[in-house]
Amino acid sequence: MAPPSDAPAQPAGDASDNTNDHLVQSDNPEHPANLIPSLCAKFWTLGWVTGTGGGASIRDDDLVYIAPSGVQKELMKPADIYVLSLAAQAKSLDRRSRMYLRSPARYKPSQCTPLFLAAFTKRNASCCIHTHSHWAVLVTLILETQGPGNDREFRINNIEQIKGFGRGFDRPGNLGYHDTLRIPVIENTAHEEDLTEFLEEAMERYPDAYAVLVRRHGVYVWGETVHKAKTQCESLDYLFQLAVEMKRLDLPWITKIEPVKPTRA
């Protein structure tokens, strides 16, 4: 499900004198500029991106397409999408100063941008999704009640939906039913861009994780393809909801279950 490019990358420059509208114009529904509004509209129906919160970004080789800040995600259009060069950004000495190849006049760049870029550069992801799912927030609040030292990681095992996650960056196959899914939790900050270094530290500590929870805020999920990022985000939200219900019923998230082996070959 890797989105194709319809146009070659243009030299990085100030969007005020180089609109590059052709970068977001395509009849292909799989083009990132069309796919991001479509995905965000679906996420809105799930309650993941209410208000103007949350967002998504897709990388197509060197080009990175990003949902803007301040737009209602169910109303987003291709013309609202920002585009930048990943290589040009990597060469910048100032990580907060970004040169966009294309910038819509009526919106501001997303503060999620450096976090999306971390997924692309450190995990070679093709898509990163940020949601404000209330199930994700509730899980971080439940963990918060466990006290310092026990609130930095969400763990769950012996649940079928765990099989929706890959085993890790550059590792083949998916997790199994009996495996333990581990998602790191980082503390929220007043400004979203300030989360970047903490998200990158979590990536270092959890090299096989495909997501990072932000306490009292939401979750970032990424994948090698748009399809994998989307399915892992859906699987994770299912597990968060299940975990909240399990806690309500005083059921443990981690259990010891012996594997059942078939009696017939």
GROMACS .gro file of C-alpha atoms in nm:
model
  265
    1MET     CA    1   0.000   0.000   0.000
    2ALA     CA    2   0.299   0.227  -0.048
    3PRO     CA    3   0.174   0.550  -0.207
    4PRO     CA    4   0.326   0.649  -0.541
    5SER     CA    5   0.472   0.985  -0.630
    6ASP     CA    6   0.313   1.167  -0.921
    7ALA     CA    7   0.581   1.435  -0.936
    8PRO     CA    8   0.956   1.457  -0.876
    9ALA     CA    9   1.091   1.629  -0.569
   10GLN     CA   10   1.159   1.998  -0.605
   11PRO     CA   11   1.453   2.183  -0.447
   12ALA     CA   12   1.383   2.283  -0.089
   13GLY     CA   13   1.284   2.644  -0.051
   14ASP     CA   14   1.060   2.887   0.130
   15ALA     CA   15   0.696   2.803   0.063
   16SER     CA   16   0.613   3.172   0.041
   17ASP     CA   17   0.787   3.195  -0.297
   18ASN     CA   18   0.738   2.837  -0.418
   19THR     CA   19   0.387   2.695  -0.379
   20ASN     CA   20   0.449   2.363  -0.560
   21ASP     CA   21   0.078   2.288  -0.572
   22HIS     CA   22   0.144   2.006  -0.819
   23LEU     CA   23   0.280   1.801  -0.527
   24VAL     CA   24  -0.071   1.761  -0.384
   25GLN     CA   25  -0.266   1.731  -0.709
   26SER     CA   26  -0.344   1.377  -0.824
   27ASP     CA   27  -0.642   1.165  -0.931
   28ASN     CA   28  -0.488   0.862  -0.762
   29PRO     CA   29  -0.674   0.791  -0.433
   30GLU     CA   30  -0.355   0.626  -0.301
   31HIS     CA   31  -0.152   0.944  -0.345
   32PRO     CA   32  -0.050   1.075   0.001
   33ALA     CA   33  -0.228   1.409  -0.046
   34ASN     CA   34  -0.554   1.221  -0.108
   35LEU     CA   35  -0.492   0.938   0.136
   36ILE     CA   36  -0.423   1.154   0.443
   37PRO     CA   37  -0.760   1.338   0.431
   38SER     CA   38  -0.937   1.008   0.364
   39LEU     CA   39  -0.770   0.835   0.660
   40CYS     CA   40  -0.825   1.130   0.894
   41ALA     CA   41  -1.194   1.141   0.804
   42LYS     CA   42  -1.219   0.773   0.905
   43PHE     CA   43  -1.023   0.835   1.223
   44TRP     CA   44  -1.266   1.117   1.309
   45THR     CA   45  -1.556   0.869   1.301
   46LEU     CA   46  -1.365   0.659   1.556
   47GLY     CA   47  -1.318   0.956   1.789
   48TRP     CA   48  -0.941   0.956   1.741
   49VAL     CA   49  -0.902   1.308   1.599
   50THR     CA   50  -1.186   1.513   1.747
   51GLY     CA   51  -1.163   1.889   1.734
   52THR     CA   52  -0.843   1.961   1.547
   53GLY     CA   53  -0.630   1.717   1.749
   54GLY     CA   54  -0.430   1.428   1.611
   55GLY     CA   55  -0.310   1.381   1.257
   56ALA     CA   56  -0.114   1.170   1.013
   57SER     CA   57   0.189   1.186   0.789
   58ILE     CA   58   0.299   0.972   0.494
   59ARG     CA   59   0.650   0.943   0.351
   60ASP     CA   60   0.692   0.869  -0.019
   61ASP     CA   61   1.066   0.822  -0.067
   62ASP     CA   62   1.212   1.168   0.010
   63LEU     CA   63   0.880   1.353   0.017
   64VAL     CA   64   0.692   1.380   0.346
   65TYR     CA   65   0.321   1.475   0.339
   66ILE     CA   66   0.179   1.612   0.665
   67ALA     CA   67  -0.169   1.707   0.786
   68PRO     CA   68  -0.175   2.073   0.900
   69SER     CA   69  -0.244   2.216   1.243
   70GLY     CA   70  -0.579   2.373   1.324
   71VAL     CA   71  -0.790   2.192   1.065
   72GLN     CA   72  -1.092   1.980   1.147
   73LYS     CA   73  -0.967   1.643   1.033
   74GLU     CA   74  -1.297   1.523   0.881
   75LEU     CA   75  -1.302   1.834   0.658
   76MET     CA   76  -0.940   1.821   0.542
   77LYS     CA   77  -0.865   1.847   0.170
   78PRO     CA   78  -0.555   1.765  -0.037
   79ALA     CA   79  -0.489   2.139  -0.078
   80ASP     CA   80  -0.442   2.162   0.301
   81ILE     CA   81  -0.140   1.928   0.305
   82TYR     CA   82   0.217   2.035   0.380
   83VAL     CA   83   0.510   1.875   0.195
   84LEU     CA   84   0.878   1.874   0.287
   85SER     CA   85   1.199   1.699   0.182
   86LEU     CA   86   1.326   1.445   0.436
   87ALA     CA   87   1.685   1.476   0.310
   88ALA     CA   88   1.679   1.855   0.330
   89GLN     CA   89   1.540   1.841   0.683
   90ALA     CA   90   1.810   1.592   0.790
   91LYS     CA   91   2.079   1.838   0.678
   92SER     CA   92   1.932   2.126   0.878
   93LEU     CA   93   2.129   2.230   1.185
   94ASP     CA   94   1.817   2.371   1.348
   95ARG     CA   95   1.556   2.097   1.392
   96ARG     CA   96   1.285   2.354   1.466
   97SER     CA   97   1.347   2.541   1.142
   98ARG     CA   98   1.188   2.350   0.855
   99MET     CA   99   1.184   2.444   0.490
  100TYR     CA  100   0.861   2.325   0.329
  101LEU     CA  101   0.837   2.243  -0.039
  102ARG     CA  102   0.469   2.322  -0.020
  103SER     CA  103   0.279   2.516   0.246
  104PRO     CA  104  -0.094   2.607   0.246
  105ALA     CA  105  -0.147   2.975   0.316
  106ARG     CA  106  -0.433   2.949   0.565
  107TYR     CA  107  -0.291   2.693   0.811
  108LYS     CA  108   0.012   2.640   1.032
  109PRO     CA  109   0.253   2.344   1.023
  110SER     CA  110   0.167   2.065   1.261
  111GLN     CA  111   0.359   2.055   1.589
  112CYS     CA  112   0.360   1.677   1.538
  113THR     CA  113   0.601   1.720   1.245
  114PRO     CA  114   0.929   1.641   1.428
  115LEU     CA  115   0.771   1.335   1.589
  116PHE     CA  116   0.655   1.209   1.250
  117LEU     CA  117   1.006   1.271   1.115
  118ALA     CA  118   1.153   1.064   1.400
  119ALA     CA  119   0.947   0.764   1.288
  120PHE     CA  120   1.064   0.811   0.929
  121THR     CA  121   1.432   0.858   1.006
  122LYS     CA  122   1.477   0.619   1.299
  123ARG     CA  123   1.238   0.343   1.190
  124ASN     CA  124   1.226   0.390   0.813
  125ALA     CA  125   0.847   0.411   0.849
  126SER     CA  126   0.625   0.510   0.558
  127CYS     CA  127   0.338   0.633   0.773
  128CYS     CA  128   0.294   0.772   1.123
  129ILE     CA  129  -0.046   0.827   1.287
  130HIS     CA  130  -0.114   1.035   1.598
  131THR     CA  131  -0.448   0.992   1.777
  132HIS     CA  132  -0.612   1.139   2.084
  133SER     CA  133  -0.804   0.818   2.149
  134HIS     CA  134  -0.964   0.832   2.491
  135TRP     CA  135  -0.877   0.462   2.539
  136ALA     CA  136  -0.509   0.548   2.499
  137VAL     CA  137  -0.544   0.831   2.750
  138LEU     CA  138  -0.729   0.609   2.998
  139VAL     CA  139  -0.459   0.343   2.981
  140THR     CA  140  -0.195   0.601   3.073
  141LEU     CA  141  -0.411   0.717   3.363
  142ILE     CA  142  -0.452   0.360   3.487
  143LEU     CA  143  -0.076   0.312   3.469
  144GLU     CA  144  -0.032   0.639   3.657
  145THR     CA  145  -0.211   0.484   3.955
  146GLN     CA  146   0.055   0.211   3.970
  147GLY     CA  147   0.304   0.463   4.105
  148PRO     CA  148   0.650   0.580   3.989
  149GLY     CA  149   0.854   0.306   3.825
  150ASN     CA  150   0.546   0.105   3.730
  151ASP     CA  151   0.384   0.362   3.504
  152ARG     CA  152   0.633   0.377   3.216
  153GLU     CA  153   0.517   0.079   3.013
  154PHE     CA  154   0.192  -0.076   2.892
  155ARG     CA  155   0.213  -0.457   2.876
  156ILE     CA  156  -0.042  -0.715   2.773
  157ASN     CA  157  -0.022  -1.078   2.661
  158ASN     CA  158  -0.233  -1.381   2.570
  159ILE     CA  159  -0.477  -1.176   2.362
  160GLU     CA  160  -0.541  -1.259   1.996
  161GLN     CA  161  -0.515  -0.900   1.867
  162ILE     CA  162  -0.147  -0.889   1.967
  163LYS     CA  163  -0.085  -1.084   1.646
  164GLY     CA  164  -0.155  -0.763   1.453
  165PHE     CA  165   0.193  -0.627   1.543
  166GLY     CA  166   0.526  -0.688   1.377
  167ARG     CA  167   0.812  -0.833   1.580
  168GLY     CA  168   1.013  -0.516   1.537
  169PHE     CA  169   1.215  -0.292   1.311
  170ASP     CA  170   1.388  -0.501   1.041
  171ARG     CA  171   1.260  -0.824   1.201
  172PRO     CA  172   1.036  -1.058   0.998
  173GLY     CA  173   0.698  -1.185   1.112
  174ASN     CA  174   0.441  -1.076   1.369
  175LEU     CA  175   0.403  -1.126   1.741
  176GLY     CA  176   0.220  -1.439   1.853
  177TYR     CA  177  -0.081  -1.486   2.078
  178HIS     CA  178   0.137  -1.574   2.380
  179ASP     CA  179   0.387  -1.293   2.325
  180THR     CA  180   0.388  -0.981   2.541
  181LEU     CA  181   0.323  -0.650   2.367
  182ARG     CA  182   0.517  -0.365   2.528
  183ILE     CA  183   0.444   0.003   2.459
  184PRO     CA  184   0.654   0.273   2.631
  185VAL     CA  185   0.487   0.570   2.799
  186ILE     CA  186   0.638   0.920   2.796
  187GLU     CA  187   0.525   1.226   2.989
  188ASN     CA  188   0.328   1.498   2.817
  189THR     CA  189   0.474   1.845   2.761
  190ALA     CA  190   0.310   2.186   2.725
  191HIS     CA  191   0.418   2.207   2.360
  192GLU     CA  192   0.395   1.901   2.135
  193GLU     CA  193   0.727   1.963   1.959
  194ASP     CA  194   0.899   1.927   2.297
  195LEU     CA  195   0.792   1.561   2.306
  196THR     CA  196   1.038   1.478   2.027
  197GLU     CA  197   1.347   1.400   2.234
  198PHE     CA  198   1.143   1.187   2.475
  199LEU     CA  199   0.983   0.992   2.190
  200GLU     CA  200   1.327   0.933   2.037
  201GLU     CA  201   1.460   0.813   2.373
  202ALA     CA  202   1.166   0.572   2.400
  203MET     CA  203   1.247   0.442   2.051
  204GLU     CA  204   1.602   0.370   2.168
  205ARG     CA  205   1.481   0.189   2.480
  206TYR     CA  206   1.218  -0.009   2.287
  207PRO     CA  207   1.373  -0.083   1.946
  208ASP     CA  208   1.097  -0.328   1.854
  209ALA     CA  209   0.800  -0.106   1.947
  210TYR     CA  210   0.573   0.041   1.680
  211ALA     CA  211   0.410   0.294   1.911
  212VAL     CA  212   0.467   0.534   2.199
  213LEU     CA  213   0.199   0.643   2.445
  214VAL     CA  214   0.194   1.002   2.570
  215ARG     CA  215   0.045   1.030   2.917
  216ARG     CA  216  -0.286   1.218   2.935
  217HIS     CA  217  -0.253   1.295   2.562
  218GLY     CA  218  -0.269   1.006   2.314
  219VAL     CA  219  -0.048   0.776   2.108
  220TYR     CA  220   0.190   0.778   1.810
  221VAL     CA  221   0.187   0.468   1.588
  222TRP     CA  222   0.399   0.398   1.279
  223GLY     CA  223   0.453   0.125   1.023
  224GLU     CA  224   0.661   0.022   0.723
  225THR     CA  225   0.359   0.088   0.502
  226VAL     CA  226   0.040   0.290   0.532
  227HIS     CA  227  -0.155  -0.035   0.561
  228LYS     CA  228   0.060  -0.161   0.850
  229ALA     CA  229   0.047   0.170   1.035
  230LYS     CA  230  -0.333   0.178   1.004
  231THR     CA  231  -0.390  -0.184   1.110
  232GLN     CA  232  -0.149  -0.154   1.402
  233CYS     CA  233  -0.322   0.164   1.516
  234GLU     CA  234  -0.660  -0.012   1.501
  235SER     CA  235  -0.524  -0.320   1.682
  236LEU     CA  236  -0.367  -0.106   1.952
  237ASP     CA  237  -0.684   0.092   2.011
  238TYR     CA  238  -0.876  -0.236   2.045
  239LEU     CA  239  -0.623  -0.355   2.304
  240PHE     CA  240  -0.640  -0.025   2.495
  241GLN     CA  241  -1.018  -0.048   2.515
  242LEU     CA  242  -0.995  -0.412   2.622
  243ALA     CA  243  -0.735  -0.323   2.886
  244VAL     CA  244  -0.959  -0.054   3.034
  245GLU     CA  245  -1.252  -0.299   3.054
  246MET     CA  246  -1.026  -0.569   3.203
  247LYS     CA  247  -0.911  -0.327   3.472
  248ARG     CA  248  -1.273  -0.243   3.549
  249LEU     CA  249  -1.338  -0.617   3.599
  250ASP     CA  250  -1.017  -0.660   3.802
  251LEU     CA  251  -0.865  -0.884   3.536
  252PRO     CA  252  -0.486  -0.883   3.492
  253TRP     CA  253  -0.323  -0.766   3.169
  254ILE     CA  254  -0.038  -1.017   3.208
  255THR     CA  255  -0.128  -1.383   3.259
  256LYS     CA  256   0.046  -1.721   3.252
  257ILE     CA  257  -0.123  -1.952   3.007
  258GLU     CA  258   0.033  -2.274   2.888
  259PRO     CA  259   0.029  -2.312   2.508
  260VAL     CA  260  -0.228  -2.562   2.387
  261LYS     CA  261  -0.089  -2.814   2.139
  262PRO     CA  262  -0.307  -3.006   1.894
  263THR     CA  263  -0.337  -3.378   1.967
  264ARG     CA  264  -0.353  -3.465   1.598
  265ALA     CA  265  -0.091  -3.376   1.341
   0.00000   0.00000   0.00000
